[in-house]
Coordinates of C-alpha atoms and ligand atoms in Angstrom, one line a residue:
X813 CA 20.2 -29.1 30.8
X814 CA 18.7 -26.7 29.2
X815 CA 18.7 -26.9 24.9
X816 CA 18.3 -23.7 23.4
X817 CA 17.5 -24.4 19.4
X818 CA 19.6 -23.4 17.0
X819 CA 16.7 -20.6 15.5
X820 CA 16.6 -18.7 18.7
X821 CA 20.1 -16.6 17.1
X822 CA 20.8 -14.5 14.4
X823 CA 23.4 -17.4 13.3
X824 CA 21.8 -20.2 14.1
X825 CA 19.1 -19.6 11.5
X826 CA 21.1 -17.7 9.2
X827 CA 23.5 -21.6 8.4
X828 CA 19.6 -23.8 9.6
X829 CA 18.1 -21.3 6.1
X830 CA 21.6 -21.2 4.2
X831 CA 21.5 -25.5 5.2
X832 CA 18.5 -25.6 3.8
X833 CA 18.2 -23.6 0.3
X834 CA 21.8 -25.3 0.0
X835 CA 20.5 -29.1 -0.1
X836 CA 16.9 -27.7 -2.7
X837 CA 19.8 -26.8 -4.8
X838 CA 21.5 -29.1 -4.8
X839 CA 18.1 -31.7 -4.6
X840 CA 16.9 -29.9 -8.2
X841 CA 20.4 -29.7 -9.9
X842 CA 21.3 -33.6 -9.3
X843 CA 16.9 -34.3 -10.7
X844 CA 17.7 -31.0 -13.6
X845 CA 20.7 -33.3 -14.1
X846 CA 18.9 -37.1 -13.8
X847 CA 16.6 -36.2 -16.5
X848 CA 18.8 -34.4 -18.9
X849 CA 21.6 -37.1 -19.2
X850 CA 18.7 -39.6 -19.7
X851 CA 17.2 -37.2 -22.7
X852 CA 21.4 -37.2 -23.7
X853 CA 20.9 -41.3 -23.8
X854 CA 18.2 -41.6 -25.5
X855 CA 18.6 -39.2 -27.7
X856 CA 22.0 -40.9 -28.7
X857 CA 20.9 -44.4 -28.9
X858 CA 17.6 -43.3 -31.2
X859 CA 20.0 -41.7 -33.2
X860 CA 21.7 -45.5 -33.4
X861 CA 18.8 -47.0 -33.9
X862 CA 17.7 -44.7 -36.8
X863 CA 21.2 -45.7 -38.2
X864 CA 20.6 -48.3 -38.0
X865 CA 17.4 -48.8 -40.1
X866 CA 19.8 -47.5 -43.4
X867 CA 22.5 -49.7 -43.0
X868 CA 20.0 -52.5 -42.5
X869 CA 19.0 -51.5 -45.9
X870 CA 21.7 -51.4 -47.9
X871 CA 23.0 -54.5 -46.6
X872 CA 19.9 -56.5 -47.3
X873 CA 19.3 -54.6 -50.5
X874 CA 21.2 -57.2 -52.5
X875 CA 19.6 -60.1 -51.6
X876 CA 16.7 -59.0 -51.4
X877 CA 12.6 -60.9 -52.7
X878 CA 10.1 -60.0 -52.2
X879 CA 9.2 -63.3 -50.0
X880 CA 12.5 -62.1 -48.1
X881 CA 15.8 -62.2 -47.6
X882 CA 17.1 -64.8 -49.7
X883 CA 17.9 -68.7 -47.3
X884 CA 21.4 -68.8 -48.7
X885 CA 21.8 -65.5 -47.1
X886 CA 19.3 -64.8 -44.3
X887 CA 22.0 -63.7 -42.2
X888 CA 24.5 -60.9 -43.9
X889 CA 26.8 -59.9 -41.5
X890 CA 25.3 -56.8 -39.3
X891 CA 27.4 -55.3 -37.0
X892 CA 24.8 -56.6 -34.2
X893 CA 25.5 -57.3 -30.6
X894 CA 23.6 -58.5 -27.8
X895 CA 21.8 -54.8 -27.5
X896 CA 20.4 -54.5 -31.2
X897 CA 18.7 -56.2 -32.4
X898 CA 16.6 -55.9 -36.2
X899 CA 13.3 -56.7 -37.6
X900 CA 11.9 -56.9 -41.5
X901 CA 8.5 -56.4 -41.9
X902 CA 5.9 -56.4 -44.4
X903 CA 3.1 -53.1 -44.6
X904 CA 0.4 -56.2 -44.3
X905 CA 2.6 -57.6 -40.6
X906 CA 4.1 -60.9 -41.9
X907 CA 7.8 -61.1 -40.6
X908 CA 10.3 -60.6 -43.7
X909 CA 13.5 -60.6 -41.2
X910 CA 15.1 -61.1 -38.3
X911 CA 18.2 -60.7 -37.4
X912 CA 20.3 -63.9 -34.9
X913 CA 19.5 -61.9 -31.8
X914 CA 15.8 -61.0 -32.6
X915 CA 14.9 -64.5 -33.5
X916 CA 16.9 -65.9 -30.5
X917 CA 14.7 -63.5 -28.4
X918 CA 10.4 -63.4 -28.6
X919 CA 9.6 -59.9 -29.7
X920 CA 6.6 -58.7 -29.2
X921 CA 5.1 -57.6 -32.8
X922 CA 4.8 -53.9 -34.3
X923 CA 4.5 -51.2 -31.4
X924 CA 2.3 -49.2 -34.0
X925 CA 2.6 -46.6 -37.6
X926 CA 5.7 -46.2 -38.4
X927 CA 6.8 -42.8 -36.6
X928 CA 9.8 -40.4 -36.5
X929 CA 10.2 -40.4 -32.7
X930 CA 11.4 -44.1 -31.1
X931 CA 9.1 -45.6 -27.6
X932 CA 10.2 -47.6 -25.0
X933 CA 8.3 -51.4 -24.1
X934 CA 9.1 -53.8 -21.4
X935 CA 9.1 -56.6 -23.4
X936 CA 10.6 -60.0 -20.7
X937 CA 12.2 -60.9 -18.4
X938 CA 11.5 -57.0 -17.3
X939 CA 13.7 -55.7 -19.3
X940 CA 13.2 -52.1 -21.6
X941 CA 13.6 -52.0 -25.2
X942 CA 13.5 -49.2 -27.6
X943 CA 11.7 -49.7 -30.5
X944 CA 12.3 -47.9 -33.8
X945 CA 9.5 -48.3 -36.6
X946 CA 10.2 -47.0 -40.5
X947 CA 9.0 -47.7 -44.0
X948 CA 11.4 -47.7 -46.1
X949 CA 11.6 -49.4 -49.4
X950 CA 14.0 -52.4 -49.7
X951 CA 15.4 -53.0 -53.8
X952 CA 11.8 -51.6 -54.4
X953 CA 10.0 -53.1 -52.3
X954 CA 7.8 -51.4 -49.3
X955 CA 8.5 -52.6 -45.6
X956 CA 9.0 -51.9 -42.1
X957 CA 12.0 -51.8 -40.8
X958 CA 12.1 -51.4 -37.0
X959 CA 14.7 -51.8 -34.7
X960 CA 15.2 -52.9 -31.2
X961 CA 17.6 -51.7 -28.5
X962 CA 18.1 -53.2 -25.1
X963 CA 18.1 -49.5 -22.5
X964 CA 20.0 -52.0 -19.4
X965 CA 22.9 -50.0 -20.8
X966 CA 20.8 -46.7 -20.2
X967 CA 20.1 -47.6 -16.6
X968 CA 23.1 -48.6 -15.6
X969 CA 24.8 -45.8 -16.4
X970 CA 22.2 -43.8 -14.9
X971 CA 22.5 -45.7 -11.9
X972 CA 26.2 -44.7 -12.1
X973 CA 25.7 -41.4 -12.5
X974 CA 22.9 -42.0 -9.5
X975 CA 24.7 -42.8 -6.7
X976 CA 27.8 -40.7 -8.1
X977 CA 25.5 -38.3 -6.7
X978 CA 24.1 -39.9 -3.7
X979 CA 27.3 -40.4 -2.6
X980 CA 28.8 -36.6 -3.9
X981 CA 25.8 -35.0 -2.4
X982 CA 26.4 -34.6 1.1
X983 CA 29.7 -34.5 1.1
X984 CA 28.8 -30.8 -0.6
X985 CA 26.3 -30.0 1.3
X986 CA 28.5 -31.0 4.0
X987 CA 31.1 -29.0 2.7
X988 CA 28.5 -25.3 1.7
X989 CA 26.8 -25.8 5.1
X990 CA 30.6 -25.6 6.9
X991 CA 31.2 -23.0 4.5
X992 CA 28.6 -21.6 5.7
X993 CA 28.7 -21.1 9.4
X994 CA 32.2 -20.3 8.8
X995 CA 30.8 -17.6 7.0
X996 CA 27.6 -16.4 9.0
X997 CA 30.4 -16.0 11.7
X998 CA 32.8 -14.2 9.8
X999 CA 30.4 -11.6 9.1
X1000 CA 28.2 -11.4 12.8
X1001 CA 31.9 -11.0 13.7
X1002 CA 31.5 -7.2 14.0
X1003 CA 28.7 -7.6 15.6
X1004 CA 29.3 -9.8 19.0
X1005 CA 32.4 -6.8 19.1
X1006 CA 28.9 -4.6 19.4
X1007 CA 27.3 -6.8 22.1
X1008 CA 30.6 -7.1 23.7
X1009 CA 31.3 -3.6 23.6
X1010 CA 27.7 -2.9 24.8
X1011 CA 27.7 -4.6 27.3
X1012 CA 30.0 -2.5 29.4
X1013 CA 27.5 -0.4 29.1
X1014 CA 26.3 1.2 32.1
X1015 CA 24.9 3.6 34.0
X1016 CA 28.1 5.2 35.7
X1017 CA 29.9 4.9 31.9
X1018 CA 27.5 5.9 29.8
X1019 CA 30.7 8.1 28.3
X1020 CA 32.0 4.5 26.7
X1021 CA 30.9 4.1 23.1
X1022 CA 31.0 1.3 20.9
X1023 CA 33.5 0.7 17.5
X1024 CA 32.7 1.3 14.6
X1025 CA 33.9 -0.4 12.4
X1026 CA 33.0 0.7 8.8
X1027 CA 30.9 3.1 9.3
X1028 CA 29.6 2.2 5.3
X1029 CA 28.4 -1.2 6.7
X1030 CA 25.3 -2.3 8.2
X1031 CA 27.4 -2.9 11.7
X1032 CA 28.9 0.3 11.2
X1033 CA 24.8 2.0 10.8
X1034 CA 24.0 0.3 14.2
X1035 CA 26.9 1.8 16.0
X1036 CA 26.5 4.6 14.9
X1037 CA 22.8 5.4 15.8
X1038 CA 22.9 3.6 18.8
X1039 CA 25.9 6.1 19.6
X1040 CA 24.3 9.1 19.2
X1041 CA 21.4 7.9 21.6
X1042 CA 23.7 6.6 24.5
X1043 CA 25.7 10.6 23.5
X1044 CA 22.0 11.8 24.3
X1045 CA 21.6 9.7 27.2
X1046 CA 24.5 11.2 28.2
X1047 CA 23.6 14.7 27.8
X1048 CA 20.4 14.0 29.6
X1049 CA 21.7 11.4 32.9
X1050 CA 24.4 14.3 33.3
X1051 CA 21.6 17.5 33.2
X1052 CA 20.2 15.3 35.5
X1053 CA 22.3 15.2 38.1
X1054 CA 23.3 18.7 37.8
X1055 CA 19.5 19.6 38.8
X1056 CA 19.7 17.2 41.4
X1057 CA 22.5 18.6 43.0
X1058 CA 21.8 22.6 42.3
X1059 CA 18.3 22.1 43.7
X1060 CA 19.3 20.3 46.9
X1061 CA 22.8 22.7 47.2
X1062 CA 19.6 25.5 46.7
X1063 CA 17.1 24.5 49.4
X1064 CA 19.6 23.9 52.0
X1065 CA 20.5 27.2 53.1
X1066 CA 16.6 28.5 52.8
X1067 CA 16.0 25.8 55.1
X1068 CA 18.6 25.9 57.9
X1069 CA 17.5 29.8 58.5
X1070 CA 13.6 27.9 58.6
X1071 CA 15.2 25.7 61.4
X1072 CA 17.0 28.5 62.6
X1073 CA 13.5 30.9 63.1
X1074 CA 11.6 27.6 64.0
X1075 CA 14.2 26.8 66.7
X1076 CA 14.0 31.2 67.7
X1077 CA 10.2 30.3 67.9
X1078 CA 9.9 27.1 69.9
X1079 CA 12.2 28.9 72.3
X1080 CA 9.9 32.9 72.1
X1081 CA 6.9 30.0 72.8
X1082 CA 6.9 29.8 76.2
X1083 CA 3.7 28.4 77.4
X1084 CA 1.7 28.0 74.4
X1085 CA 1.8 24.3 74.1
X1086 CA -0.1 23.9 70.6
X1087 CA 1.8 25.8 69.3
X1088 CA 5.2 25.1 70.2
X1089 CA 3.9 21.1 69.5
X1090 CA 3.7 22.9 65.7
X1091 CA 7.0 24.2 65.9
X1092 CA 8.4 21.4 66.5
X1093 CA 6.5 19.2 63.7
X1094 CA 8.0 21.9 61.9
X1095 CA 11.3 21.8 62.8
X1096 CA 11.3 18.0 62.5
X1097 CA 10.2 18.3 59.4
X1098 CA 13.2 20.8 58.1
X1099 CA 15.8 18.4 60.5
X1100 CA 14.6 15.2 57.5
X1101 CA 14.2 17.4 54.0
X1102 CA 17.0 18.7 54.7
X1103 CA 19.4 14.9 55.6
X1104 CA 17.2 13.3 52.5
X1105 CA 19.6 17.0 50.5
X1106 CA 21.9 16.5 52.4
X1107 CA 21.5 11.9 50.8
X1108 CA 20.6 13.4 47.3
X1109 CA 23.8 15.9 47.0
X1110 CA 26.1 13.1 48.1
X1111 CA 24.0 10.7 45.4
X1112 CA 24.4 13.7 42.7
X1113 CA 27.9 14.2 43.1
X1114 CA 28.7 10.4 43.9
X1115 CA 26.7 9.8 40.4
X1116 CA 29.7 12.2 39.2
X1117 CA 32.3 10.8 39.9
X1118 CA 33.4 13.5 43.1
X1119 CA 33.9 11.4 45.6
X1120 CA 37.0 10.3 45.3
X1121 CA 36.9 6.8 47.4
X1122 CA 40.3 6.7 48.9
X1123 CA 40.9 2.7 49.7
X1124 CA 44.1 2.5 52.4
X1125 CA 44.6 -0.7 55.6
X1126 CA 41.5 0.1 58.0
X1127 CA 40.5 -2.2 61.0
X1128 CA 37.1 -3.4 60.3
X1129 CA 36.5 -5.2 63.7
X1130 CA 37.6 -1.4 65.6
X1131 CA 35.7 1.0 62.7
X1132 CA 32.1 -1.0 63.2
X1133 CA 32.6 -0.8 67.0
X1134 CA 32.8 2.6 66.1
X1135 CA 29.2 3.4 64.4
X1136 CA 27.8 0.8 67.0
X1137 CA 29.2 3.6 69.7
X1138 CA 27.1 6.8 67.6
X1139 CA 24.5 4.1 67.2
X1140 CA 24.0 2.9 70.6
X1141 CA 21.4 6.9 71.8
X1142 CA 19.1 5.8 68.9
X1143 CA 19.0 2.2 69.5
X1144 CA 18.3 2.7 73.5
X1145 CA 15.8 5.0 72.8
X1146 CA 13.6 1.9 71.5
X1147 CA 15.4 -0.9 74.5
X1148 CA 17.6 -2.8 71.4
X1149 CA 20.4 -4.1 72.4
X1150 CA 23.1 -4.3 69.9
X1151 CA 25.6 -7.3 69.5
X1152 CA 28.7 -7.2 68.3
X1153 CA 31.3 -10.1 66.9
X1154 CA 33.6 -8.6 65.0
X1155 CA 36.0 -10.6 63.8
X1156 CA 37.4 -9.2 60.0
X1157 CA 40.4 -7.6 60.9
X1158 CA 42.3 -5.3 58.9
X1159 CA 40.9 -4.1 54.8
X1160 CA 41.6 -2.4 52.5
X1161 CA 39.1 0.6 52.3
X1162 CA 37.4 4.1 52.7
X1163 CA 36.9 4.8 55.8
X1164 CA 34.5 7.6 55.6
X1165 CA 32.9 5.5 52.7
X1166 CA 32.0 2.6 53.8
X1167 CA 31.2 3.8 57.0
X1168 CA 28.1 5.4 56.2
X1169 CA 27.1 2.1 53.7
X1170 CA 27.2 0.6 58.0
X1171 CA 25.5 3.2 59.4
X1172 CA 22.6 2.9 57.0
X1173 CA 22.3 -0.7 58.0
X1174 CA 22.9 -0.2 62.1
X1175 CA 19.7 2.9 61.4
X1176 CA 17.9 0.2 59.4
X1177 CA 17.7 -2.6 61.7
X1178 CA 16.8 0.0 64.5
X1179 CA 14.4 1.8 62.5
X1180 CA 12.6 -1.3 61.3
X1181 CA 13.3 -4.1 64.7
X1182 CA 10.8 -3.6 67.4
X1183 CA 11.2 -1.9 70.9
X1184 CA 13.1 -4.5 73.5
X1185 CA 14.6 -6.7 70.5
X1186 CA 18.8 -7.7 69.9
X1187 CA 19.6 -6.0 67.0
X1188 CA 23.4 -8.3 65.9
X1189 CA 26.5 -7.0 64.3
X1190 CA 29.0 -9.5 63.5
X1191 CA 32.7 -9.2 60.5
X1192 CA 34.4 -12.0 60.0
X1193 CA 36.3 -12.6 57.0
X1194 CA 39.1 -15.1 55.2
X1195 CA 42.4 -14.6 53.0
X1196 CA 40.3 -12.8 50.4
X1197 CA 37.1 -11.4 51.4
X1198 CA 35.3 -9.7 54.8
X1199 CA 32.1 -10.2 55.4
X1200 CA 30.0 -7.7 58.2
X1201 CA 26.2 -8.9 58.8
X1202 CA 23.8 -6.8 60.3
X1203 CA 20.4 -9.4 61.8
X1204 CA 17.8 -7.8 63.3
X1205 CA 13.9 -9.5 64.7
X1206 CA 12.1 -6.3 62.6
X1207 CA 9.2 -7.0 60.4
X1208 CA 11.4 -9.0 57.3
X1209 CA 11.4 -8.2 54.4
X1210 CA 9.3 -10.5 51.2
X1211 CA 11.9 -11.3 48.5
X1212 CA 9.6 -10.1 45.8
X1213 CA 10.7 -6.7 46.9
X1214 CA 14.1 -7.9 47.4
X1215 CA 15.7 -6.9 44.2
X1216 CA 14.2 -3.3 44.1
X1217 CA 15.4 -2.6 47.7
X1218 CA 19.0 -1.5 46.5
X1219 CA 17.2 1.4 43.9
X1220 CA 16.4 5.2 44.9
X1221 CA 13.0 6.0 46.6
X1222 CA 12.1 2.8 46.9
X1223 CA 10.7 1.5 49.8
X1224 CA 8.3 -1.6 50.3
X1225 CA 6.1 0.6 52.8
X1226 CA 6.4 4.6 51.7
X1227 CA 4.0 4.8 55.2
X1228 CA 6.3 3.1 57.3
X1229 CA 9.2 5.1 56.3
X1230 CA 8.7 8.5 56.3
X1231 CA 6.7 7.9 59.7
X1232 CA 9.8 6.5 61.0
X1233 CA 12.3 9.8 59.2
X1234 CA 14.1 7.2 56.5
X1235 CA 14.2 8.9 52.9
X1236 CA 13.9 6.2 50.9
X1237 CA 18.1 6.2 50.3
X1238 CA 20.0 4.6 52.8
X1239 CA 20.2 1.4 50.8
X1240 CA 20.8 3.2 47.7
X1241 CA 24.7 4.5 49.2
X1242 CA 24.8 1.8 51.1
X1243 CA 25.8 0.1 47.2
X1244 CA 27.2 2.8 46.3
X1245 CA 28.7 2.6 48.9
X1246 CA 29.6 -1.1 49.0
X1247 CA 29.9 -0.9 44.8
X1248 CA 32.8 2.0 45.1
X1249 CA 34.9 -1.0 47.8
X1250 CA 34.5 -3.4 44.5
X1251 CA 32.6 -5.3 47.5
X1252 CA 29.0 -6.1 47.2
X1253 CA 25.6 -6.1 50.1
X1254 CA 22.5 -8.0 49.9
X1255 CA 19.4 -9.3 51.6
X1256 CA 18.5 -12.3 53.7
X1257 CA 15.1 -11.6 54.5
X1258 CA 12.0 -12.9 54.4
X1259 CA 7.9 -11.9 56.1
X1260 CA 7.6 -12.0 59.6
X1261 CA 11.3 -13.5 59.3
X1262 CA 13.4 -10.0 60.4
X1263 CA 16.3 -9.1 58.0
X1264 CA 19.9 -9.7 57.6
X1265 CA 21.3 -7.7 55.0
X1266 CA 25.5 -9.3 54.5
X1267 CA 27.8 -6.7 52.7
X1268 CA 30.8 -8.8 51.1
X1269 CA 34.3 -6.7 50.8
X1270 CA 37.9 -7.7 48.6
X1271 CA 39.8 -7.5 51.7
X1272 CA 43.2 -6.3 49.2
X1273 CA 42.6 -3.3 46.5
X1274 CA 40.5 -4.5 43.7
X1275 CA 40.7 -3.0 40.0
X1276 CA 36.7 -3.0 40.0
X1277 CA 34.3 -0.8 37.6
X1278 CA 30.9 -1.3 39.6
X1279 CA 28.5 -1.3 38.0
X1280 CA 24.2 0.0 39.7
X1281 CA 20.9 -0.6 37.5
X1282 CA 18.3 1.9 39.6
X1283 CA 19.3 5.5 37.8
Ligands
ADP1340 P1 14.7 3.7 54.0 O1 15.3 5.4 54.9 O2 13.3 4.3 53.9 O3 14.5 3.2 55.3 P2 15.8 2.5 53.2 O4 16.8 2.8 51.5 O5 17.7 2.3 53.5 O6 15.4 3.5 53.1 O7 15.6 1.2 53.0 C1 14.9 1.2 52.0 C2 13.5 0.5 51.9 O8 13.6 -0.7 52.8 C3 12.4 0.6 53.7 O9 12.0 1.8 53.4 C4 12.2 -0.2 54.4 O10 10.8 -0.4 53.3 C5 12.6 -1.7 54.2 N1 14.5 -1.9 55.0 C6 14.8 -1.2 54.9 N2 15.7 -2.4 55.9 C7 14.5 -2.9 56.4 C8 15.1 -4.1 57.6 N3 15.7 -3.7 58.1 N4 13.7 -4.8 58.1 C9 12.8 -4.4 57.1 N5 13.0 -3.6 56.1 C10 13.6 -2.7 56.1

């Protein structure tokens, strides 16, 4: 199976980049939100610690002695919970008061010089606590009040936030990617329409124009630019075709005159062998040129759609037998034997146009087949199609030439083709004729093993636009 990378298409590239950007943005946002939340929670805790210090000072004041809190009031009513531990120290480092929770938990010594800032420290059992120490006075005595609070609640809230993000992020990313894919598809739909329309354009259909849905957007501008190029192409094709048609037409008359003059000179030059041969060569060249011009004119007319293809019920076997009969003389000159095996029956065809295709294949088989060799012509079919095969035992054609054989003026061996009277346009004519019937023509051949040219035609008329790539 052939897997293509998603980056091989514009759509795939856009979706991949959109996904990368969205996921990165989501990760960044989550990171920033996590850090901010931690800061807010710590700030709130620090505020509470500060308030606690002020409350504690007020609560302890009535019971305070220089040695600390009076024994009977060692536990003033404090709004104490498991998370908050309170202590009062003398500036020289003696513990003067400890709340019940702080007394029950091992608390590290003073963190350092009291400051406005709270700090986080680790106490036993991997518990992280926030510590705030402030210098103050209780009943006029200088003290250091210290409040500690476990960061468990902060950790719990951060953990919950982490899970929430962890669960929501793939969901959000999935929705964003699907949305992005849908958006990209919608955005590129006009491009798909443009490609579909462009694929309909061929050398024969240069009059087709691409749809311009919105002339102001990028796709519309591309379509307009391509349409302008198509108009120029159509114009130059038309001028080229007219030039070929006019040139062929104009050259025919002097060529006919040349041939007539040659014939007259040949008749007059009785006995003078060298000049007779020269004149005969000249007449032969003129005839070949004349054939070439006829074919060029026909192809130019075919390009312009000026040759009507009138399909009607035709006895294919009889048509082939007729063409073979006409070629007998040529085959006999090379002592070749034309063998016929036809059972195709009736099909919808224009006999004049189809005759051109069969005659060209047969001429080639005779031209390139060796003397005294057989040439087989077969025709058979089924309900849907008719197949015509012309097979020779000539030099064969190497596979690398197959794709080009039906192009105009393509010759495998130009010298040989010219020497044998070929125009280089026979197979191009064949292809035009077959495609005008909605059929296909191909070749099966390899060097040294002869060639089989095969025409396949639909038995009944098919509405189809023949397309060609050699023009
Ligand atoms: P040409 O008039 O030169 O034969 P065609 O268009 O009929 O031109 O054929 C194109 C080329 O294909 C020829 O020049 C020849 O090289 C090759 N070719 C065509 N038919 C045969 C064949 N039956 N055997 C070998 N080569 C062939």
